[in-house]
PDB file of C-alpha atoms and ligand atoms in Angstrom:
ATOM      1  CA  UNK Z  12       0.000   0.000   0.000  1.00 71.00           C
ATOM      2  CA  UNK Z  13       1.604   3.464  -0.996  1.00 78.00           C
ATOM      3  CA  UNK Z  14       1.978   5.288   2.091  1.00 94.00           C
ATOM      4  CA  UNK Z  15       3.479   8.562  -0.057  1.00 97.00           C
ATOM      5  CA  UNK Z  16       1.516  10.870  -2.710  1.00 97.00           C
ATOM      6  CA  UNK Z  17       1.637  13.443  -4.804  1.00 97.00           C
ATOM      7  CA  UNK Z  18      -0.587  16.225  -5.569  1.00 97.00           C
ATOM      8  CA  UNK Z  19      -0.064  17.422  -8.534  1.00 94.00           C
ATOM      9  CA  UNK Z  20      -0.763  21.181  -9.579  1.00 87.00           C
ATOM     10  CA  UNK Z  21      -0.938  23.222 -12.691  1.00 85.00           C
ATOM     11  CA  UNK Z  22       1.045  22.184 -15.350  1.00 81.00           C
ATOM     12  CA  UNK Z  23       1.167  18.428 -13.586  1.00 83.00           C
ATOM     13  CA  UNK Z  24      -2.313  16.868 -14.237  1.00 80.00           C
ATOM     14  CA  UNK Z  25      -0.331  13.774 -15.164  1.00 80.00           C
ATOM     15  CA  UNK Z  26       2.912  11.791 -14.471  1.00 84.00           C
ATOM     16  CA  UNK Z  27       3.954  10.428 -17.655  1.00 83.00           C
ATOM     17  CA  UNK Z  28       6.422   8.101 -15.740  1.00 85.00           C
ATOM     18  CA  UNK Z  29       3.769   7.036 -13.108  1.00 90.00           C
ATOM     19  CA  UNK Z  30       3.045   3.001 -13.594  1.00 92.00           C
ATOM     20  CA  UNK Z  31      -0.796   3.386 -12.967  1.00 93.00           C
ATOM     21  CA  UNK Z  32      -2.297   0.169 -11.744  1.00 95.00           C
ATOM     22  CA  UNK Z  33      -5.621   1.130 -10.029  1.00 96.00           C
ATOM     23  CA  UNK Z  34      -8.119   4.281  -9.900  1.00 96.00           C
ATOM     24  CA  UNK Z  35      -9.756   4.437  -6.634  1.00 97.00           C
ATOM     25  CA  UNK Z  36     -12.894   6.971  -6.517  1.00 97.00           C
ATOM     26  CA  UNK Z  37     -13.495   7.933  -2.534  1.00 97.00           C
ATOM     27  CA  UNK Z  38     -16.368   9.216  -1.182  1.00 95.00           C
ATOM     28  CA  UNK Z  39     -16.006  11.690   2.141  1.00 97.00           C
ATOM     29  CA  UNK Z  40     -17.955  12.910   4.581  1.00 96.00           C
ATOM     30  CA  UNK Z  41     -16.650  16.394   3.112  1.00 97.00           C
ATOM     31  CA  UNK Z  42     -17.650  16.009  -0.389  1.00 97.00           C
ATOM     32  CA  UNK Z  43     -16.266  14.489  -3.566  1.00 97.00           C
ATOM     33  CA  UNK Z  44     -12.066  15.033  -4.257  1.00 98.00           C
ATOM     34  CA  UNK Z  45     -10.733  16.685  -7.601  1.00 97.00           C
ATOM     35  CA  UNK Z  46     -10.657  12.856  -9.199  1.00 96.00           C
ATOM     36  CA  UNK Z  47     -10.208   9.567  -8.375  1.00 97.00           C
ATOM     37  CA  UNK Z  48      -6.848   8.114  -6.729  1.00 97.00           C
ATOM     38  CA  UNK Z  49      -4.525   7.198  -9.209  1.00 95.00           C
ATOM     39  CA  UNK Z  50      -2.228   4.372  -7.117  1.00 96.00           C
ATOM     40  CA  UNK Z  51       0.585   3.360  -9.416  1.00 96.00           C
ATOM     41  CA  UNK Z  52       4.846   2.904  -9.484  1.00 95.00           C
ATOM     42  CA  UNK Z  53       7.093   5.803  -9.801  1.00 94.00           C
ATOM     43  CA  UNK Z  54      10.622   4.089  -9.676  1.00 91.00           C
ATOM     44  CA  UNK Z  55       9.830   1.333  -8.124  1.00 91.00           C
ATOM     45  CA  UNK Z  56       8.071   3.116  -5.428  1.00 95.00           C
ATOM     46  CA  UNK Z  57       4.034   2.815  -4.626  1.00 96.00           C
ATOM     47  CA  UNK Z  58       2.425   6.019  -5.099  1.00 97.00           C
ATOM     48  CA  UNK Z  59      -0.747   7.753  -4.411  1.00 97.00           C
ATOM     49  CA  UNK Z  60      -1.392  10.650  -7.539  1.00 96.00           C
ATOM     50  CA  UNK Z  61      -3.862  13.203  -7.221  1.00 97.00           C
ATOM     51  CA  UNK Z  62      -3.667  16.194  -9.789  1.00 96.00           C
ATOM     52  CA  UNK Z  63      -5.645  19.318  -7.620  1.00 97.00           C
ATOM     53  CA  UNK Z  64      -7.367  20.393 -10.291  1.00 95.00           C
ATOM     54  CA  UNK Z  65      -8.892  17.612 -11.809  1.00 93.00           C
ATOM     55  CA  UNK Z  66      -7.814  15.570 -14.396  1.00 86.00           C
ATOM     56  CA  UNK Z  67      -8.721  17.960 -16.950  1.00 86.00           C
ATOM     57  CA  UNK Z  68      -7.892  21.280 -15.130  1.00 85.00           C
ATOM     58  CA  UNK Z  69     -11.144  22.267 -14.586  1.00 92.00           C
ATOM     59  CA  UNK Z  70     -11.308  22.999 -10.815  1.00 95.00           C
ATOM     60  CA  UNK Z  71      -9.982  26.575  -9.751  1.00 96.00           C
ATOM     61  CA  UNK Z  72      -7.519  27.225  -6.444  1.00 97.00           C
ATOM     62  CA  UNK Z  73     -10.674  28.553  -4.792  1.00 97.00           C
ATOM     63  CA  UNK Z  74     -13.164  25.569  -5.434  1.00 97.00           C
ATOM     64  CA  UNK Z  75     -10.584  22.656  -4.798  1.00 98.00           C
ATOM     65  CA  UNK Z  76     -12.232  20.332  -2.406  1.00 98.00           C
ATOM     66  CA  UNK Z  77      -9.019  20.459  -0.172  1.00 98.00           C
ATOM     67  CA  UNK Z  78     -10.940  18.666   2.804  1.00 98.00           C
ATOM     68  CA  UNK Z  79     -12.111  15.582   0.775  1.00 98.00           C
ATOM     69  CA  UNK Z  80      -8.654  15.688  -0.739  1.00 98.00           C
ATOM     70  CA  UNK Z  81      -6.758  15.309   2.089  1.00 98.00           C
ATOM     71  CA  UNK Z  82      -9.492  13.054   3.508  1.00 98.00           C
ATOM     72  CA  UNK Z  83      -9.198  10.889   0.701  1.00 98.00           C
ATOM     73  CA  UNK Z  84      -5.370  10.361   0.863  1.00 98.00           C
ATOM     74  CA  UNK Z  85      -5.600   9.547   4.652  1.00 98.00           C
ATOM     75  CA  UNK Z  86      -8.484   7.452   3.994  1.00 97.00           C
ATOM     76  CA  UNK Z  87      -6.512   4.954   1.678  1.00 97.00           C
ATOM     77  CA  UNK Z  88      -3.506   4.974   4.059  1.00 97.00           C
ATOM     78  CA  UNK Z  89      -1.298   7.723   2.908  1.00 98.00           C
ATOM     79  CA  UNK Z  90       1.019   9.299   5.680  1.00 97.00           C
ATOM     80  CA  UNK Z  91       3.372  11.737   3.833  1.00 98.00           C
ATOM     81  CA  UNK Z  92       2.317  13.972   0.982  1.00 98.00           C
ATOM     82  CA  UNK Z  93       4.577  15.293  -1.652  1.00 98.00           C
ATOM     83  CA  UNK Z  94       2.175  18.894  -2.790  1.00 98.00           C
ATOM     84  CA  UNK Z  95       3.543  20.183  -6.435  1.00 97.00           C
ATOM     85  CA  UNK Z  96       2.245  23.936  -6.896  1.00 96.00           C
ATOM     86  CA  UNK Z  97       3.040  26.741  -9.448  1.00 96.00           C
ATOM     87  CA  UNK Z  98       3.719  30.320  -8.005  1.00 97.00           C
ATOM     88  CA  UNK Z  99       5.049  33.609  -8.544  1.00 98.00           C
ATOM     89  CA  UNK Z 100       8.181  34.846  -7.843  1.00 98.00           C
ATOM     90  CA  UNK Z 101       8.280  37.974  -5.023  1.00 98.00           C
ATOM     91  CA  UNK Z 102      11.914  37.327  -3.392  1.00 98.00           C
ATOM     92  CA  UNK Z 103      14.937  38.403  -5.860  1.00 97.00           C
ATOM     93  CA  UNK Z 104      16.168  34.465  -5.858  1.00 98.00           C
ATOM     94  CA  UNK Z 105      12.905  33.270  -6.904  1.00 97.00           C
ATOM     95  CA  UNK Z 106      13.522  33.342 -10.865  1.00 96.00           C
ATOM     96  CA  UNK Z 107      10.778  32.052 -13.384  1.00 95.00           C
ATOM     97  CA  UNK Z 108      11.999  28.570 -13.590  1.00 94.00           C
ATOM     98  CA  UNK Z 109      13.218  27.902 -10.662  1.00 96.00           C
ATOM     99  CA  UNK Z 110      11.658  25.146  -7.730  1.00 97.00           C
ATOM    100  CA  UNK Z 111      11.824  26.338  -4.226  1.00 98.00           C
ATOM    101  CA  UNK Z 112      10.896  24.262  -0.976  1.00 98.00           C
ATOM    102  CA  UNK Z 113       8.922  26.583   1.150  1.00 98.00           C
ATOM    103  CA  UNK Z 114       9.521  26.773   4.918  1.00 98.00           C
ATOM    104  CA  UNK Z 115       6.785  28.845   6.270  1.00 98.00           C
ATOM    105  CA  UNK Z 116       3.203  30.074   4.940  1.00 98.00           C
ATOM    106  CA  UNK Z 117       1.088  33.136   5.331  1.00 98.00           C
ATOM    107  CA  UNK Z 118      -2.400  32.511   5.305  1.00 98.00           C
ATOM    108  CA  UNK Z 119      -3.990  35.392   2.718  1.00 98.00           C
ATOM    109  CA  UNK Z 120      -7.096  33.444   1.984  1.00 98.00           C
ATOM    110  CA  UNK Z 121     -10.502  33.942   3.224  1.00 98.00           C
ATOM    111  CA  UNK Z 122     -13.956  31.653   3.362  1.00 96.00           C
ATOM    112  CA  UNK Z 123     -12.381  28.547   1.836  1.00 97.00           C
ATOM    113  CA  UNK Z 124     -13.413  25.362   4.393  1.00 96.00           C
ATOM    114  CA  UNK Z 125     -10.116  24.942   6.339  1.00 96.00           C
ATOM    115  CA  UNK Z 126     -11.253  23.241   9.196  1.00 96.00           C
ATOM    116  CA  UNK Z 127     -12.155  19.269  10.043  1.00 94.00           C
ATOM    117  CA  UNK Z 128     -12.723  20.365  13.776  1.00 91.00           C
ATOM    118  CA  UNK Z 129     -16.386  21.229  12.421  1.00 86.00           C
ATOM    119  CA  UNK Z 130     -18.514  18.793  13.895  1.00 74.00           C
ATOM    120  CA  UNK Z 131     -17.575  17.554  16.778  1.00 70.00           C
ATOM    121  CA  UNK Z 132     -17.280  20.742  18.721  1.00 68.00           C
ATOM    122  CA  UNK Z 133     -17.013  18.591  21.974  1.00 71.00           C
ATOM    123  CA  UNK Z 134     -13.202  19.395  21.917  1.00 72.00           C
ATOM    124  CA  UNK Z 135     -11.872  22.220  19.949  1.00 69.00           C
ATOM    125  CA  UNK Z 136      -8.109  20.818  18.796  1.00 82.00           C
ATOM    126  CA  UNK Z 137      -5.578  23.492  18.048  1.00 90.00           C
ATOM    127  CA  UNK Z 138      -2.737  21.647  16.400  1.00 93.00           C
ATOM    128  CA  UNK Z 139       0.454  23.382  16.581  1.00 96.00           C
ATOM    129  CA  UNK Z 140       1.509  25.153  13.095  1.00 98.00           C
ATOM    130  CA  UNK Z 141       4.948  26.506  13.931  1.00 98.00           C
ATOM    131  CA  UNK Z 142       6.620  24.826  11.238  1.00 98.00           C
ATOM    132  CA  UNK Z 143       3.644  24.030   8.772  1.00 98.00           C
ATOM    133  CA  UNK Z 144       6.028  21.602   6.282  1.00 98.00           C
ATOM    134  CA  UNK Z 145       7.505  18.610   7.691  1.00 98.00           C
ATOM    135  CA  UNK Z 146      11.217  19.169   8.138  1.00 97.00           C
ATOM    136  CA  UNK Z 147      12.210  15.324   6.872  1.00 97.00           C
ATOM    137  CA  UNK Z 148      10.166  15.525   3.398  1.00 98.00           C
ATOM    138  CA  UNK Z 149      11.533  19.291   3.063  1.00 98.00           C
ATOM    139  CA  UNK Z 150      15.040  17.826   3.242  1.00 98.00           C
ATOM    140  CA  UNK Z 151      14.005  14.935   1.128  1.00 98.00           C
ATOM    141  CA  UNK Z 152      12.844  17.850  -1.856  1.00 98.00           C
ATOM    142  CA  UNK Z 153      16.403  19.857  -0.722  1.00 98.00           C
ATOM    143  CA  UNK Z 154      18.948  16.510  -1.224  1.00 98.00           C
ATOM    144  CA  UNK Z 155      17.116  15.194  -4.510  1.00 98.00           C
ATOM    145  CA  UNK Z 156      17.227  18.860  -5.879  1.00 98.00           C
ATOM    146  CA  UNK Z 157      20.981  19.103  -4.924  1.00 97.00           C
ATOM    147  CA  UNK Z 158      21.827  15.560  -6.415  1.00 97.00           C
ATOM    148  CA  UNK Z 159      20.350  16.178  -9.907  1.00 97.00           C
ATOM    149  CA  UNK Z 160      22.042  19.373  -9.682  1.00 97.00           C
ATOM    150  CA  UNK Z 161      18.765  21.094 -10.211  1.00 96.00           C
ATOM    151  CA  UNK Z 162      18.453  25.043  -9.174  1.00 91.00           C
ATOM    152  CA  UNK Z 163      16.007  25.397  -6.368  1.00 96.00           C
ATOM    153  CA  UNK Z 164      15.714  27.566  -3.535  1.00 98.00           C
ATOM    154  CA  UNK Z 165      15.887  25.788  -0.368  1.00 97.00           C
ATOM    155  CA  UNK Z 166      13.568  28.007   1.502  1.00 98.00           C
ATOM    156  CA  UNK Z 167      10.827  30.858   2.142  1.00 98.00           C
ATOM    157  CA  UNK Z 168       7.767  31.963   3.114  1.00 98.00           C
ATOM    158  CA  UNK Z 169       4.527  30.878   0.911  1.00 98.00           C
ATOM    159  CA  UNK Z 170       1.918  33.710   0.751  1.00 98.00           C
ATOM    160  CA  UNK Z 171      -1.109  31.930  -0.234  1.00 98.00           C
ATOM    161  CA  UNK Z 172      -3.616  34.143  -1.802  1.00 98.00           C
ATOM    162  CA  UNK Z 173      -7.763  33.787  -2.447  1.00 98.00           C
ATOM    163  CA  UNK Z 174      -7.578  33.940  -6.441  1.00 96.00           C
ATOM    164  CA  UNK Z 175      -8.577  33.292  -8.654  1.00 96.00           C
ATOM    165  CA  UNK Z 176      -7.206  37.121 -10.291  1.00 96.00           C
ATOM    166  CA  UNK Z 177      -3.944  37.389  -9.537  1.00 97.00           C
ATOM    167  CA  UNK Z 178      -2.539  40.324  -7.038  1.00 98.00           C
ATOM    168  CA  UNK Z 179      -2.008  43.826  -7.303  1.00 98.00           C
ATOM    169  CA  UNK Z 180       1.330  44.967  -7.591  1.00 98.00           C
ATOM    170  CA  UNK Z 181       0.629  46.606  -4.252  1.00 98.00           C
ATOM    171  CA  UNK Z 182      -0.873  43.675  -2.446  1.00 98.00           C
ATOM    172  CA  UNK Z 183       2.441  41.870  -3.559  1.00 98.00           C
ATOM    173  CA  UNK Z 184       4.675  44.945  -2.253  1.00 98.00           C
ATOM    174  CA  UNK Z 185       2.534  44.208   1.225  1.00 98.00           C
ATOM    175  CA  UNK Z 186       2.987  40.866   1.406  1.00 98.00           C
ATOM    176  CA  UNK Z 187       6.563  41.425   0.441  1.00 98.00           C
ATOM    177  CA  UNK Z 188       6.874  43.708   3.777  1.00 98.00           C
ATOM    178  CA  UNK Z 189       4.941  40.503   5.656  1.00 98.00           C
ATOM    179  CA  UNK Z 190       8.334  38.538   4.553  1.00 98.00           C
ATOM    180  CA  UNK Z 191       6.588  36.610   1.832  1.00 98.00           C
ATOM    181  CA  UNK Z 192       9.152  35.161  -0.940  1.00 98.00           C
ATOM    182  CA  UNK Z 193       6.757  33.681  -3.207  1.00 98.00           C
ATOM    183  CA  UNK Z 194       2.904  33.596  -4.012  1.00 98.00           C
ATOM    184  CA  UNK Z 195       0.466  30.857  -4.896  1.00 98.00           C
ATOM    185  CA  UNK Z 196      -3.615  29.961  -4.563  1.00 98.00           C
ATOM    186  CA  UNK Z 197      -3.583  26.377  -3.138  1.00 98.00           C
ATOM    187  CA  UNK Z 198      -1.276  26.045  -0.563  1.00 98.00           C
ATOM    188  CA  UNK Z 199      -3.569  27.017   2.498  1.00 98.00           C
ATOM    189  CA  UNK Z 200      -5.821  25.350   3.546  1.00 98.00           C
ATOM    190  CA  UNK Z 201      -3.949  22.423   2.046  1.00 98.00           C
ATOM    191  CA  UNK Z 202      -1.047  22.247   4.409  1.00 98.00           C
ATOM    192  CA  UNK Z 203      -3.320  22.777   7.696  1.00 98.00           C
ATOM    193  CA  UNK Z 204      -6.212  20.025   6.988  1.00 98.00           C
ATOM    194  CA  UNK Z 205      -2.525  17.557   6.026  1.00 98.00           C
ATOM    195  CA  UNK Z 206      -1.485  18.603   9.517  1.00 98.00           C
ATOM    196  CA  UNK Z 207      -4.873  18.602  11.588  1.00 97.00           C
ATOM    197  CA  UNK Z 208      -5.102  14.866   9.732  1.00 96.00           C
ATOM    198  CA  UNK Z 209      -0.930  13.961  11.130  1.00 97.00           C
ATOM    199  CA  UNK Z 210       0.044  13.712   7.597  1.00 98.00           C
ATOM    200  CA  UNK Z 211       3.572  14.914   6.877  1.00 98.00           C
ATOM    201  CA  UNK Z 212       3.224  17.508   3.706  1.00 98.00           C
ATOM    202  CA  UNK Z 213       5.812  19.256   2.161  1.00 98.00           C
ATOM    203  CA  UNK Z 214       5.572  21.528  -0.797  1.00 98.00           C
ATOM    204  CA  UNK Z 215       7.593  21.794  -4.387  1.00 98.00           C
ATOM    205  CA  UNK Z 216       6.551  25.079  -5.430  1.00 98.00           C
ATOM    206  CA  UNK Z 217       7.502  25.729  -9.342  1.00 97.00           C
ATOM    207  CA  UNK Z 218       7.923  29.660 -10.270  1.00 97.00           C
ATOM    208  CA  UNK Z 219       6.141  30.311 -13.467  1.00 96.00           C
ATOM    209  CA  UNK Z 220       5.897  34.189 -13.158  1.00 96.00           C
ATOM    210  CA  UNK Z 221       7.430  36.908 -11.617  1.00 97.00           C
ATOM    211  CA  UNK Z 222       4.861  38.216  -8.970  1.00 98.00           C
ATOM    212  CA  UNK Z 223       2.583  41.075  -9.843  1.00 98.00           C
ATOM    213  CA  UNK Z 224       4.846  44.770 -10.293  1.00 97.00           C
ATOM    214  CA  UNK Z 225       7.990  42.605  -9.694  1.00 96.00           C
ATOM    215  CA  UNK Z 226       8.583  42.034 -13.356  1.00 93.00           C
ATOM    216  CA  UNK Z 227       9.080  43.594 -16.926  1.00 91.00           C
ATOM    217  CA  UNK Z 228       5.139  44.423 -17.649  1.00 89.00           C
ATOM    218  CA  UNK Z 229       2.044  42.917 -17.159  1.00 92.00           C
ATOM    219  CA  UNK Z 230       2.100  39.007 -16.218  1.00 93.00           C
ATOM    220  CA  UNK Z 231       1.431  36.972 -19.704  1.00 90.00           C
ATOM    221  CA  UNK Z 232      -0.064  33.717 -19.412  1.00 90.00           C
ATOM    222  CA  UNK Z 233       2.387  32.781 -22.742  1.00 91.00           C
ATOM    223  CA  UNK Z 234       4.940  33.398 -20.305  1.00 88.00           C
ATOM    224  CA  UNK Z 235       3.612  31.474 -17.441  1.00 92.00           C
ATOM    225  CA  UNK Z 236       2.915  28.440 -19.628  1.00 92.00           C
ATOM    226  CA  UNK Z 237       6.938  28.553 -20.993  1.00 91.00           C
ATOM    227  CA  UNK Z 238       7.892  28.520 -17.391  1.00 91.00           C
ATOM    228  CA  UNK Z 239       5.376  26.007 -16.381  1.00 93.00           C
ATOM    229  CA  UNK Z 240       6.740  23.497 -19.265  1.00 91.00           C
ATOM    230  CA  UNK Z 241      10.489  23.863 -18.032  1.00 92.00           C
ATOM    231  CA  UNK Z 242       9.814  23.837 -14.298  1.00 93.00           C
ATOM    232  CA  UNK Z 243       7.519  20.567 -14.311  1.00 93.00           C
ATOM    233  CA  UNK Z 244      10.048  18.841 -16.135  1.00 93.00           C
ATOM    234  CA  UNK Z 245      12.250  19.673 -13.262  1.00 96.00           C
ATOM    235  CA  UNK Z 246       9.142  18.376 -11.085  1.00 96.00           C
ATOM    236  CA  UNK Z 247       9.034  15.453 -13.176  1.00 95.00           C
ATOM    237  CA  UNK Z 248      12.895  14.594 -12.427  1.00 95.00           C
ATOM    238  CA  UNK Z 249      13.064  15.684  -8.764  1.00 97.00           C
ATOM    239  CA  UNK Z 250      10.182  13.327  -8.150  1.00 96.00           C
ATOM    240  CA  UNK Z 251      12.242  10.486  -9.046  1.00 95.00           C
ATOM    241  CA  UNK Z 252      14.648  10.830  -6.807  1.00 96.00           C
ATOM    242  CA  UNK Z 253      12.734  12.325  -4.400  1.00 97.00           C
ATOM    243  CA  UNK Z 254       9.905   9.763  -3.821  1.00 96.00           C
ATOM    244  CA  UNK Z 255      12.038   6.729  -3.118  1.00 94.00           C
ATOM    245  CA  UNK Z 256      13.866   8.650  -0.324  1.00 94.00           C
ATOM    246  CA  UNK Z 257      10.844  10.072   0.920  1.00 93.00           C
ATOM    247  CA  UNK Z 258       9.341   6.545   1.216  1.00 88.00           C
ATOM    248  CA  UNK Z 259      12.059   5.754   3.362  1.00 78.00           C
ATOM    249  CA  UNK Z 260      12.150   8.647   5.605  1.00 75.00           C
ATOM    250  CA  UNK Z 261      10.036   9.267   8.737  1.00 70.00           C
ATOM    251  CA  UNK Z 262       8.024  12.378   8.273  1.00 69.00           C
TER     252      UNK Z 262
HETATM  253  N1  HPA K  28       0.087  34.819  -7.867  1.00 74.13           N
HETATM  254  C1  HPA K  28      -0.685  33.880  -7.293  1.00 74.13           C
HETATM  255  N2  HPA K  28      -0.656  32.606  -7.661  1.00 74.13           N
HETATM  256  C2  HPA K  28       0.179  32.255  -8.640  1.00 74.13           C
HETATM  257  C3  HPA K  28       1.003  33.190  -9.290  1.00 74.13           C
HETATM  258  C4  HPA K  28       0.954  34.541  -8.868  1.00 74.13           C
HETATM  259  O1  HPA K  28       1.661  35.433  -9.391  1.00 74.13           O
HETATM  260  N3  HPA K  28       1.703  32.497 -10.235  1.00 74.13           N
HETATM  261  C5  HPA K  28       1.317  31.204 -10.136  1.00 74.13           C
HETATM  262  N4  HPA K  28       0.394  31.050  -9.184  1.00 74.13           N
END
């Protein structure tokens, strides 16, 4: 049973080197996931694949079901998730292109269901969120990058934004002052439901843009897609290493 998965973001709505041997379709108490569970082989390794926004990209950062998601991957047995996600680039070292392992998040988003502690309010659980990535799959991500020799940045804060317009160039100049390096849509409430279920979740974010005001003009979806195709292929590579030593590790 694969005990590791990957959610896959824009620009990774398939793993052409996943082995896939079964499609799962799970039903939660929280609603229906993006897709069904694709378990399959990635180098030899069980895997659990789950692209965000549906197979055929058709979900937006704002209506992901993140709670059946997450549900869904504990519910088949998955402990440690591997979460691919594009973003834009706010920190000077976070170049269109480029992966970067995020070590902290800002929360920017508003009325998205980020919460199992719903129904049971007998006990109110507040799980600790100092470090919201787990620090053994973040170093997993940091030694595969540094093996292949691929340029990524090995840390920084992820400001995760509502969508599903992109910012202002002064909401990015604010959330530059907050001490945010990059910007993307899905990584909250992802990373607290992972956590509120004890599953170990660390993030590969891919930089497709430069963030709003930050680069030459306005932000060109032509250029986000040429970034897109050169970072996932990175993705694509790092996840090879990566997910055999992440199956290994205790997250
Ligand atoms: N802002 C928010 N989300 C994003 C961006 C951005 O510039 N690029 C990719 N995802």
């Amino acid at each position: 049973m694969a005990e590791i998965a990957i959610i896959g973001g824009t620009g990774l709505a398939t793993l052409k080197n996943l082995k896939i041997k079964r499609r799962e379709v799970i039903r939660t108490p929280y609603g229906e996931p993006s897709g069904p569970l694709l378990h399959g082989e990635l180098c030899n390794t069980d895997v659990v694949f789950l692209p965000r926004h549906g197979r055929g990209h058709t979900i937006p950062p704002h209506m992901v079901n993140y709670r059946a998601n997450i549900w869904a991957l504990r519910e088949t047995g998955v402990q440690k998730v591997i979460a691919v996600a594009a973003v834009g680039g706010i920190r000077q070292d976070m170049e269109p292109g480029r992966l970067a392992f995020p070590d902290q998040i800002i929360d920017y988003t508003w009325s998205r269901m980020h919460t199992y502690f719903e129904q049971d309010l007998s006990h109110v659980t507040h799980v600790d969120f100092t470090d919201p990535y787990s620090p053994e799959l973040r170093s997993v991500l940091i030694e595969s990058a540094r093996s292949l020799q691929l340029e990524a940045v090995q840390d920084g804060t992820y400001g995760a934004t509502q969508g599903p317009r992109l910012e202002t160039a002064a909401e990015i100049n604010r959330m530059e002052r907050d001490g945010c390096a990059m910007v993307g849509m899905t990584g909250m409430p992802e990373a607290a439901l992972a956590r509120e279920l004890e599953l170990g979740y660390a993030c590969c974010a891919v930089i497709v843009n430069w963030a709003a005001g930050r680069g030459p003009g306005v932000i060109s979806m032509d250029d986000i897609e040429a970034s897109l195709a050169v970072g996932m292929e990175k993705v694509r590579r790092l996840l090879e290493t990566a997910i055999p030593m992440a199956a290994g590790c205790s997250a």
